[in-house]
C-alpha positions as protocol buffer text, in pm:
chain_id: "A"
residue {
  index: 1
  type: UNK
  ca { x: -241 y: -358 z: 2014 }
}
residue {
  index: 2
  type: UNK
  ca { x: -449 y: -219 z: 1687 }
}
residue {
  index: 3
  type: UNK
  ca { x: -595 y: -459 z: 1474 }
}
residue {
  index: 4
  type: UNK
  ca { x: -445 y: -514 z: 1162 }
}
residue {
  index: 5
  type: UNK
  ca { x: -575 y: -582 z: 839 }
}
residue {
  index: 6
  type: UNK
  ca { x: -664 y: -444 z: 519 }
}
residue {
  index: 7
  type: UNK
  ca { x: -846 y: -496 z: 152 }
}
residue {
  index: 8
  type: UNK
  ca { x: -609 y: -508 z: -115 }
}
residue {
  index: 9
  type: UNK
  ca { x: -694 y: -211 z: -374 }
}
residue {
  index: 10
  type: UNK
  ca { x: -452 y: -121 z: -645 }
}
residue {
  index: 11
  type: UNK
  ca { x: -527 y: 162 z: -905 }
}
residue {
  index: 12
  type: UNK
  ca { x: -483 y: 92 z: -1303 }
}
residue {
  index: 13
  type: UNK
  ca { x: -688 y: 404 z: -1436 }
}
residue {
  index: 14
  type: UNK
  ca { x: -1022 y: 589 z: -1393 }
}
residue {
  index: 15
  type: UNK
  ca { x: -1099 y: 283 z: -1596 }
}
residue {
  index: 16
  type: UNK
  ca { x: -1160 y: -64 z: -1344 }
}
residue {
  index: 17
  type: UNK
  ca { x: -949 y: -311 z: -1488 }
}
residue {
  index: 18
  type: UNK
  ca { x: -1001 y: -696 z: -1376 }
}
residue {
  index: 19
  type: UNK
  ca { x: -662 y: -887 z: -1371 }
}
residue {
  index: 20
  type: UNK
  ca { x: -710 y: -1222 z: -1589 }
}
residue {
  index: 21
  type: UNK
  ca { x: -354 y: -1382 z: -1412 }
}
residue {
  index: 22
  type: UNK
  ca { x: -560 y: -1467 z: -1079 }
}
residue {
  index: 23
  type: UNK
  ca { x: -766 y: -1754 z: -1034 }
}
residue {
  index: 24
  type: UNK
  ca { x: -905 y: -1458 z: -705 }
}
residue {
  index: 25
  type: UNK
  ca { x: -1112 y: -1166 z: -859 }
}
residue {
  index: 26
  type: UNK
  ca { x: -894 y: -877 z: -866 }
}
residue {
  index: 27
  type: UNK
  ca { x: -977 y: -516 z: -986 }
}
residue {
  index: 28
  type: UNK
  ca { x: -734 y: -223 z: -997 }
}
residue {
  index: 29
  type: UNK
  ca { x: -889 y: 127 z: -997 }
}
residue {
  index: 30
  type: UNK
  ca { x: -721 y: 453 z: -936 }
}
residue {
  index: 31
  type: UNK
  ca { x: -871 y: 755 z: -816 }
}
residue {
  index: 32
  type: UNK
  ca { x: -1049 y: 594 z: -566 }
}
residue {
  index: 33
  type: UNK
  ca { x: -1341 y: 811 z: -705 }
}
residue {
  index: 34
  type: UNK
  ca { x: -1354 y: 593 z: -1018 }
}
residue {
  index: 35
  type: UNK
  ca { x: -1510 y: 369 z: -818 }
}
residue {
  index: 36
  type: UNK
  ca { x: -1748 y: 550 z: -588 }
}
residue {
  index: 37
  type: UNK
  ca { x: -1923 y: 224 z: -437 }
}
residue {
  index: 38
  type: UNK
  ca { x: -1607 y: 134 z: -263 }
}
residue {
  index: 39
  type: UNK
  ca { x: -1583 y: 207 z: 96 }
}
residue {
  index: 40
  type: UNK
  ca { x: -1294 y: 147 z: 365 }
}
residue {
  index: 41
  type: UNK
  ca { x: -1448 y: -6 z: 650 }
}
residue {
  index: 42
  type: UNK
  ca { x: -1211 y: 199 z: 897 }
}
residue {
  index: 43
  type: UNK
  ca { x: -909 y: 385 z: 892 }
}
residue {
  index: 44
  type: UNK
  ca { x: -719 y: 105 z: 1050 }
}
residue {
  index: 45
  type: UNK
  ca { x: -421 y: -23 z: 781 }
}
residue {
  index: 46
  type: UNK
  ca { x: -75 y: -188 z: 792 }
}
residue {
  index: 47
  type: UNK
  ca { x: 114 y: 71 z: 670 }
}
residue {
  index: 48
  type: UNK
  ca { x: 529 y: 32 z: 518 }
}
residue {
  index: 49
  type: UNK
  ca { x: 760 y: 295 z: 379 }
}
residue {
  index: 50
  type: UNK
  ca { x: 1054 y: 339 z: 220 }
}
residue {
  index: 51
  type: UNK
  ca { x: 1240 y: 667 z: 119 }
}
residue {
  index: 52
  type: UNK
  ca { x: 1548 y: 805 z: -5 }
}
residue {
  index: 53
  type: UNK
  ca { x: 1636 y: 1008 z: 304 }
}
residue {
  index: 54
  type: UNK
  ca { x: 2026 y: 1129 z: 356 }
}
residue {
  index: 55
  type: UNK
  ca { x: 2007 y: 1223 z: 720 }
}
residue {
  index: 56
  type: UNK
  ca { x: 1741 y: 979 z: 871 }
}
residue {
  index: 57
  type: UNK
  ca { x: 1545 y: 698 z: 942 }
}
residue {
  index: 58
  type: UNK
  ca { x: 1459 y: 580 z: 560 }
}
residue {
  index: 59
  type: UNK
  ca { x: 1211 y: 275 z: 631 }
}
residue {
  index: 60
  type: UNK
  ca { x: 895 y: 224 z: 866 }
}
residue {
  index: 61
  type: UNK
  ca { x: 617 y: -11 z: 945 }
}
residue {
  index: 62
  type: UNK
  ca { x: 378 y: 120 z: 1139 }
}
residue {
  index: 63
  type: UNK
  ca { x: -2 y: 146 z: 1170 }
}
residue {
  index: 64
  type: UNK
  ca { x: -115 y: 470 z: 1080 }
}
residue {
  index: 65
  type: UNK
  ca { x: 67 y: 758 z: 907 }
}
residue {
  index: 66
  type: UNK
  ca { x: 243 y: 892 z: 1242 }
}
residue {
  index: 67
  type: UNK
  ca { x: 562 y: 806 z: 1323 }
}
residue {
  index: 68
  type: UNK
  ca { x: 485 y: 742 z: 1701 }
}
residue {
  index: 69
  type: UNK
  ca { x: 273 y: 492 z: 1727 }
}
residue {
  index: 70
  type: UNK
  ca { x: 329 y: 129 z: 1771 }
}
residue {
  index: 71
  type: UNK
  ca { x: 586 y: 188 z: 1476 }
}
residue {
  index: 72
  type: UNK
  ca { x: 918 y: 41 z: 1372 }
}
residue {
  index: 73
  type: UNK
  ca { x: 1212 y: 238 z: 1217 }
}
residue {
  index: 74
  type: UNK
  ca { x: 1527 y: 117 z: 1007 }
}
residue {
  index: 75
  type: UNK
  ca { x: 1787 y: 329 z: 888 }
}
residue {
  index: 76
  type: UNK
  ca { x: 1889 y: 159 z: 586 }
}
residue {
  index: 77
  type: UNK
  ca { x: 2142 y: 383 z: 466 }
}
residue {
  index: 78
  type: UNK
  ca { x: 2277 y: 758 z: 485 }
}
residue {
  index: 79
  type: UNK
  ca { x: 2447 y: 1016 z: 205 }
}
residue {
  index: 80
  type: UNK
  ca { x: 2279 y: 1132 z: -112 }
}
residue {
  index: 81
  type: UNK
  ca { x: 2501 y: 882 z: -299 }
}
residue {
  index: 82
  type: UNK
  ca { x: 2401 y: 603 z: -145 }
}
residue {
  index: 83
  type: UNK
  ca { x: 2031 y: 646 z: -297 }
}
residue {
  index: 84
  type: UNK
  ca { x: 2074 y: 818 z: -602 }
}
residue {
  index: 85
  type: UNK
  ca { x: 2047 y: 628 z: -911 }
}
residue {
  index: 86
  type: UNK
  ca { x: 2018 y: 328 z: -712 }
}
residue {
  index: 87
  type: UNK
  ca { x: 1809 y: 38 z: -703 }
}
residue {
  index: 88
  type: UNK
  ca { x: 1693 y: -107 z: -366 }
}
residue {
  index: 89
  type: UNK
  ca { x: 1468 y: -437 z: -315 }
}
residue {
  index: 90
  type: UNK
  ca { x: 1129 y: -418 z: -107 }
}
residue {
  index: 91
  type: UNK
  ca { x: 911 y: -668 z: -12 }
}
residue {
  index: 92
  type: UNK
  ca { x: 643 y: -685 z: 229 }
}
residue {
  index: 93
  type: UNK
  ca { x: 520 y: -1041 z: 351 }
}
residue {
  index: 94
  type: UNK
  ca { x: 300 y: -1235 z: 597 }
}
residue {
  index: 95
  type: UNK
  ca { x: 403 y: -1541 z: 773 }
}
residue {
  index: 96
  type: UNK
  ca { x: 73 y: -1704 z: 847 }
}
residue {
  index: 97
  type: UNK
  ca { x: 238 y: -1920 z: 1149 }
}
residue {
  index: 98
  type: UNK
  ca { x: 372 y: -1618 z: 1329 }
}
residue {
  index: 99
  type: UNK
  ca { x: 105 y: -1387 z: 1262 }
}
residue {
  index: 100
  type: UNK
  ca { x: 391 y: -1134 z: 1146 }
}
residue {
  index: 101
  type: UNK
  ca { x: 414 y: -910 z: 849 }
}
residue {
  index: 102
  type: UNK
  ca { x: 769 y: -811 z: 735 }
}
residue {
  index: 103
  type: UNK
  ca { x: 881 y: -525 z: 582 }
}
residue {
  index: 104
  type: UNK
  ca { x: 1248 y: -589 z: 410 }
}
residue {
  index: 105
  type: UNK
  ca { x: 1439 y: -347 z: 205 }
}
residue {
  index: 106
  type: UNK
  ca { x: 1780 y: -507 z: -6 }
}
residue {
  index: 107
  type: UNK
  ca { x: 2041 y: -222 z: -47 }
}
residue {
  index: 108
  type: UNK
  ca { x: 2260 y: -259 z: -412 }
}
residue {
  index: 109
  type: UNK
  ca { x: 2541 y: -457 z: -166 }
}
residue {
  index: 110
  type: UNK
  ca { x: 2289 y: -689 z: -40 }
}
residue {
  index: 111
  type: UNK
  ca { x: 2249 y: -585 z: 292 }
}
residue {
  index: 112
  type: UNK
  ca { x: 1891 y: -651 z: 385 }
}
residue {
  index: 113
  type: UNK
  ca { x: 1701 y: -390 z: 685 }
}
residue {
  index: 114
  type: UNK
  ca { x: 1388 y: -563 z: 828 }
}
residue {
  index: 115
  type: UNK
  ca { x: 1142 y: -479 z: 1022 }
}
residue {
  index: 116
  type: UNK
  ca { x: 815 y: -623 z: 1158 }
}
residue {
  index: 117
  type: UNK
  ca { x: 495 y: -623 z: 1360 }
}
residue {
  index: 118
  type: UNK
  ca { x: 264 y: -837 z: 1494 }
}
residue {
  index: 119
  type: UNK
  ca { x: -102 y: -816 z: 1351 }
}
residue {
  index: 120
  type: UNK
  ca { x: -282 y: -1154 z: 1507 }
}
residue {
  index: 121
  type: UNK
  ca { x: -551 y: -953 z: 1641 }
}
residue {
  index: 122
  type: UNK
  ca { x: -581 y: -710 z: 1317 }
}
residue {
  index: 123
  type: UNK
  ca { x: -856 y: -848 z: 1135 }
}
residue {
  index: 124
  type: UNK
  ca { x: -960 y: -875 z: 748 }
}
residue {
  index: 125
  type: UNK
  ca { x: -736 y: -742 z: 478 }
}
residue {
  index: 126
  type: UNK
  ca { x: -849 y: -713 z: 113 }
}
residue {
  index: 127
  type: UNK
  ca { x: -671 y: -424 z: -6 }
}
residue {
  index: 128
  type: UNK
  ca { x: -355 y: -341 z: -125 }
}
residue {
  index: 129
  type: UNK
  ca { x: -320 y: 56 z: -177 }
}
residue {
  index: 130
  type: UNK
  ca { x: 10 y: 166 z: -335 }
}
residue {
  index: 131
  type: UNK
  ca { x: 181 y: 491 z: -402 }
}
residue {
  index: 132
  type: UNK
  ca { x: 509 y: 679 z: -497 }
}
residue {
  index: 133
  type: UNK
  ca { x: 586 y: 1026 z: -508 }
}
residue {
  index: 134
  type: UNK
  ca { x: 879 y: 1153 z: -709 }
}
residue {
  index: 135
  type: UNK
  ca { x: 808 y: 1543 z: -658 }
}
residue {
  index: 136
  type: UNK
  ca { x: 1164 y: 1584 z: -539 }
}
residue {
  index: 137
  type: UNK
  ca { x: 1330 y: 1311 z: -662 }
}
residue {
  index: 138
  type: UNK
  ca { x: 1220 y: 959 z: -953 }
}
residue {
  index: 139
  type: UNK
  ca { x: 1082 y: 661 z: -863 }
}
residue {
  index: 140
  type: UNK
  ca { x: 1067 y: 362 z: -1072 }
}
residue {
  index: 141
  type: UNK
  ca { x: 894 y: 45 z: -1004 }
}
residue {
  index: 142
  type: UNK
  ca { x: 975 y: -264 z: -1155 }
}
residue {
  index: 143
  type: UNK
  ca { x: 934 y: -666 z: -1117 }
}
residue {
  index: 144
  type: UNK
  ca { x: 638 y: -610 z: -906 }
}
residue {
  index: 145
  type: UNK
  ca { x: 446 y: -979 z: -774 }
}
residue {
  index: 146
  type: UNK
  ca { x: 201 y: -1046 z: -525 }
}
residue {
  index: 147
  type: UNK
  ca { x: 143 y: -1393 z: -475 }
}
residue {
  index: 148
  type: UNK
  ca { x: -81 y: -1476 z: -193 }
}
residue {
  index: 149
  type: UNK
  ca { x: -391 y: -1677 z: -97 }
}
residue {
  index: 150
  type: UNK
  ca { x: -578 y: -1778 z: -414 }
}
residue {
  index: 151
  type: UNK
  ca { x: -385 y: -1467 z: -613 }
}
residue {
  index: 152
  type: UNK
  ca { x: -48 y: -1422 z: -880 }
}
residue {
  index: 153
  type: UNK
  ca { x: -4 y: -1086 z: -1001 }
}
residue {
  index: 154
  type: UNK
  ca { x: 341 y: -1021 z: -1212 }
}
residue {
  index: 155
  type: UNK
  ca { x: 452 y: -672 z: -1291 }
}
residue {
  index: 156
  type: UNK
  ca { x: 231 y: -658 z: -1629 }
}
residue {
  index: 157
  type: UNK
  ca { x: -89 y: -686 z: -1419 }
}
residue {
  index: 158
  type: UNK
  ca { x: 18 y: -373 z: -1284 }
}
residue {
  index: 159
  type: UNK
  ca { x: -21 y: -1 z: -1382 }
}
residue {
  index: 160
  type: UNK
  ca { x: 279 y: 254 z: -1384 }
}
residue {
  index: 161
  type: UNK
  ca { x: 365 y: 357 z: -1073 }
}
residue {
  index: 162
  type: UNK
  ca { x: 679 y: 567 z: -1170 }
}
residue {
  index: 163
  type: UNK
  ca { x: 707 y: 931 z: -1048 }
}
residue {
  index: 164
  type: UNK
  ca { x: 973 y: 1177 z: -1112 }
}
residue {
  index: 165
  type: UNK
  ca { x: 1015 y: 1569 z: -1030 }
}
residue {
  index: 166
  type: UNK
  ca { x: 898 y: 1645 z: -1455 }
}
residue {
  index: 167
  type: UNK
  ca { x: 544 y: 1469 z: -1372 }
}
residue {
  index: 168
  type: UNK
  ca { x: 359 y: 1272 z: -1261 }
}
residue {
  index: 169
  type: UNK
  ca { x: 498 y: 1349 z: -912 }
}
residue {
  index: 170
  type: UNK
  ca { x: 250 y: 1128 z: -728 }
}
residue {
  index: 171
  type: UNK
  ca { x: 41 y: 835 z: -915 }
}
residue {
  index: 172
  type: UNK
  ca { x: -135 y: 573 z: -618 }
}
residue {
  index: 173
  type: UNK
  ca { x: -329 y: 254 z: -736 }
}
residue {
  index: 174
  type: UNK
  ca { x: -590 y: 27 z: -512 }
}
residue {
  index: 175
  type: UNK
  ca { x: -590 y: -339 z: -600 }
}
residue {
  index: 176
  type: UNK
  ca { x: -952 y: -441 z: -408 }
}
residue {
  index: 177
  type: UNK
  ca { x: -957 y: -805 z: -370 }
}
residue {
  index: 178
  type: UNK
  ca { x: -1339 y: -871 z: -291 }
}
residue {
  index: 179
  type: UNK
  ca { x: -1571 y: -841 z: -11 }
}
residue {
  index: 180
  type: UNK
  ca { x: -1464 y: -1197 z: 160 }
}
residue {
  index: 181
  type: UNK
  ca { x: -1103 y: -1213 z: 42 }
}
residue {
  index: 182
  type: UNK
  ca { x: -845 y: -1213 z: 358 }
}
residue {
  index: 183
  type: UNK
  ca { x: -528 y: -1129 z: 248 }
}
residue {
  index: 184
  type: UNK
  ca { x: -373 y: -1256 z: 589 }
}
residue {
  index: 185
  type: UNK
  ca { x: -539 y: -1595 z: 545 }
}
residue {
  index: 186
  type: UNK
  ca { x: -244 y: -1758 z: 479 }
}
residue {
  index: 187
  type: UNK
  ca { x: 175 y: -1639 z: 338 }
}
residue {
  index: 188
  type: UNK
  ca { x: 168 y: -1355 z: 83 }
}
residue {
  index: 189
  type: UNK
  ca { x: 426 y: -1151 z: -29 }
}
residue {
  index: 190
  type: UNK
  ca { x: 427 y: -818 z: -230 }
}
residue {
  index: 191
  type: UNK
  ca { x: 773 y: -735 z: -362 }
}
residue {
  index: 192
  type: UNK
  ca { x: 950 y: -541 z: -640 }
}
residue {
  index: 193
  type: UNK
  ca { x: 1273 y: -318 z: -719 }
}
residue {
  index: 194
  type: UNK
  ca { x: 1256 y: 41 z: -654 }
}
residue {
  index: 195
  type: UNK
  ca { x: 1478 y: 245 z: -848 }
}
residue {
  index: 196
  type: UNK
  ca { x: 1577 y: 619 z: -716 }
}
residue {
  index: 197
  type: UNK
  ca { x: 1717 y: 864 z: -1005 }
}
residue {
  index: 198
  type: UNK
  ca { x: 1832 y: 1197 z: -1000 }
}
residue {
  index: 199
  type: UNK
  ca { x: 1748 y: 1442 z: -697 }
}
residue {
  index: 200
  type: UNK
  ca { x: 1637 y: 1808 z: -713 }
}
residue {
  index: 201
  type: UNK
  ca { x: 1768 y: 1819 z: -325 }
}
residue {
  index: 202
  type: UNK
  ca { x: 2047 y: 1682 z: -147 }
}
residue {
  index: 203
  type: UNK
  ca { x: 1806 y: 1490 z: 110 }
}
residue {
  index: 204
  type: UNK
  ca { x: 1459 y: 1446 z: -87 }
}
residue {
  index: 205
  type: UNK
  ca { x: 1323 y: 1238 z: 194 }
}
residue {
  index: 206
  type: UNK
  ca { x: 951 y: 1252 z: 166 }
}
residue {
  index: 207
  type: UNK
  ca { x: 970 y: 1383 z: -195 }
}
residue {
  index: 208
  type: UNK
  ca { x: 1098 y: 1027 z: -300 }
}
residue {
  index: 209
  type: UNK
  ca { x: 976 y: 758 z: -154 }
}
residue {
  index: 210
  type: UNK
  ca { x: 719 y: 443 z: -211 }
}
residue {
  index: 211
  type: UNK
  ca { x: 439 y: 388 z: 53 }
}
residue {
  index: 212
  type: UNK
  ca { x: 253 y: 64 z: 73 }
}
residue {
  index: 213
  type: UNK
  ca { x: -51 y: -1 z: 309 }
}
residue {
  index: 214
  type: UNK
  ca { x: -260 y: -281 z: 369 }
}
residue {
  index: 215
  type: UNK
  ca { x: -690 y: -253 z: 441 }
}
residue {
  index: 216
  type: UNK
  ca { x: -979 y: -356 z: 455 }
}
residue {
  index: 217
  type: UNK
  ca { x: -1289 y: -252 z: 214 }
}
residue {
  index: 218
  type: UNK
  ca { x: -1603 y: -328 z: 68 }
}
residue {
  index: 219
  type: UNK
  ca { x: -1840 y: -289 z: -208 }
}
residue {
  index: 220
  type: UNK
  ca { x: -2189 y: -309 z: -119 }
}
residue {
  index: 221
  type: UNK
  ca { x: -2359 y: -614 z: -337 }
}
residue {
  index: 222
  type: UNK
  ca { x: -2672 y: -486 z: -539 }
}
residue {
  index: 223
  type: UNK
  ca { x: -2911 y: -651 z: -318 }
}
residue {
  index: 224
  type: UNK
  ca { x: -2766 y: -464 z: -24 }
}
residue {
  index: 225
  type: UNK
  ca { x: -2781 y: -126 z: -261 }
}
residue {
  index: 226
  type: UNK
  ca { x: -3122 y: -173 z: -354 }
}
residue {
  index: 227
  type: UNK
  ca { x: -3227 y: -213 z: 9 }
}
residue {
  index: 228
  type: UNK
  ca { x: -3061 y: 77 z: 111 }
}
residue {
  index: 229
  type: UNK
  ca { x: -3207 y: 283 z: -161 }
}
residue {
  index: 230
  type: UNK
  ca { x: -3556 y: 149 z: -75 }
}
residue {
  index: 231
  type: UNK
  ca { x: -3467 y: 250 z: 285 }
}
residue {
  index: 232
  type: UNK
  ca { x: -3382 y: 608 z: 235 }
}
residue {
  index: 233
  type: UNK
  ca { x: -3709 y: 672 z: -49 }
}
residue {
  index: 234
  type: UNK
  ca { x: -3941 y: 547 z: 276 }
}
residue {
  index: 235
  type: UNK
  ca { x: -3733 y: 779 z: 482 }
}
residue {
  index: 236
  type: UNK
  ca { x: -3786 y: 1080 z: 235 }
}
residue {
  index: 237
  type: UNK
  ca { x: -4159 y: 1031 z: 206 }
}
residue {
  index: 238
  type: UNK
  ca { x: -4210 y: 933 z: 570 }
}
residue {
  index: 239
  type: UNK
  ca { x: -4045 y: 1314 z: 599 }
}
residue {
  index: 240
  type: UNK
  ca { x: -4313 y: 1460 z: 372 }
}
């Protein structure tokens, strides 16, 4: 089973941004180069999906960005009318007693597609990395919340992340959490509405879609920078 758990990183602007509504320290930054201290400790993530495909599966959990491995389809629905200009509900929770995170989609009629995975051996989580790409088709996020351990975000501590074919066709945001924060220390939930408007294709699939993944990061505290620095001058004249 891979270890599960990530650092919750959400991006605002080149700009870091600290969100006021959470009692937890919270800092959006997007590129990740705007803030080039931060560091994933692996590759290892929880990673959901959801996208406006006509012909296939349309919603995944998995735990890395290949869709073999240890992952979980859902076909939540099929034609190019059921998707477009629709809005669909997404949220992806933790259930702290069954060591589960769930990945739900709500169709317009109410029909609700889950799926889920097991991550009691995963680890620390203190990122949240979000992104959308509308190259072949809009995206539109709205009524975004995360409420978890020690943390309330509502969908005005969030930046845009609405894409569309007309640009931007791909915006991502980190929401980093903090060195110690554990996102799976107890429930959490991130949810919204996605909203899927016109398509350049009759099956846009990958060109319209919203990807959410969970991981794990740090920043490395000044003392631990300084050292470091200190480290690698000694190195350099040792050298000469």
């Amino acid at each position: 089973m891979v270890s599960l758990r990530s650092v919750v990183v959400a991006g605002v602007s080149a700009a870091l941004v600290s969100a006021a509504a959470s009692a937890q320290s919270v800092t959006f930054f997007a590129p990740l180069s705007s803030n080039p201290d931060f560091s994933f400790v692996d590759d290892t993530r929880i990673e959901s999906r959801f996208r406006a495909d006509a012909n296939n599966w349309d919603s995944r959990l998995e735990f890395d960005s290949f869709p073999d491995n240890g992952e979980e389809q859902v076909g939540v629905g099929n034609g190019r009318s059921f998707f477009e200009n629709q809005t669909f509900g997404f949220d992806l929770s933790f259930d702290a007693m069954t060591d589960e995170v769930t990945w739900s989609i709500t169709a317009p009629g109410g029909a609700v597609t889950v799926a889920s995975q097991d991550v009691g051996t995963f680890g620390q989580v203190n990122t949240v990395q979000i992104f959308t790409n509308g190259s072949r088709g809009s995206v539109s996020l709205t009524n975004l919340a995360l409420p978890g351990p020690g943390v309330s975000l509502n969908d005005a501590d969030f930046p845009s992340l609405d894409t569309d074919p007309g640009g931007p066709t791909f915006v991502e945001t980190f929401l980093f959490l903090g060195n110690s924060y554990d996102l799976l220390s107890d429930d959490f939930s991130l949810s919204g509405d996605l909203t899927f408007g016109a398509f350049t294709r009759n099956n846009p699939s990958e060109g319209s879609k919203i990807t959410v993944k969970l991981r794990n990061g740090f920043i490395p505290s000044p003392g631990a920078a300084a050292t470091l620095a200190l480290a690698g001058l000694a190195a350099v004249r040792r050298r000469r």
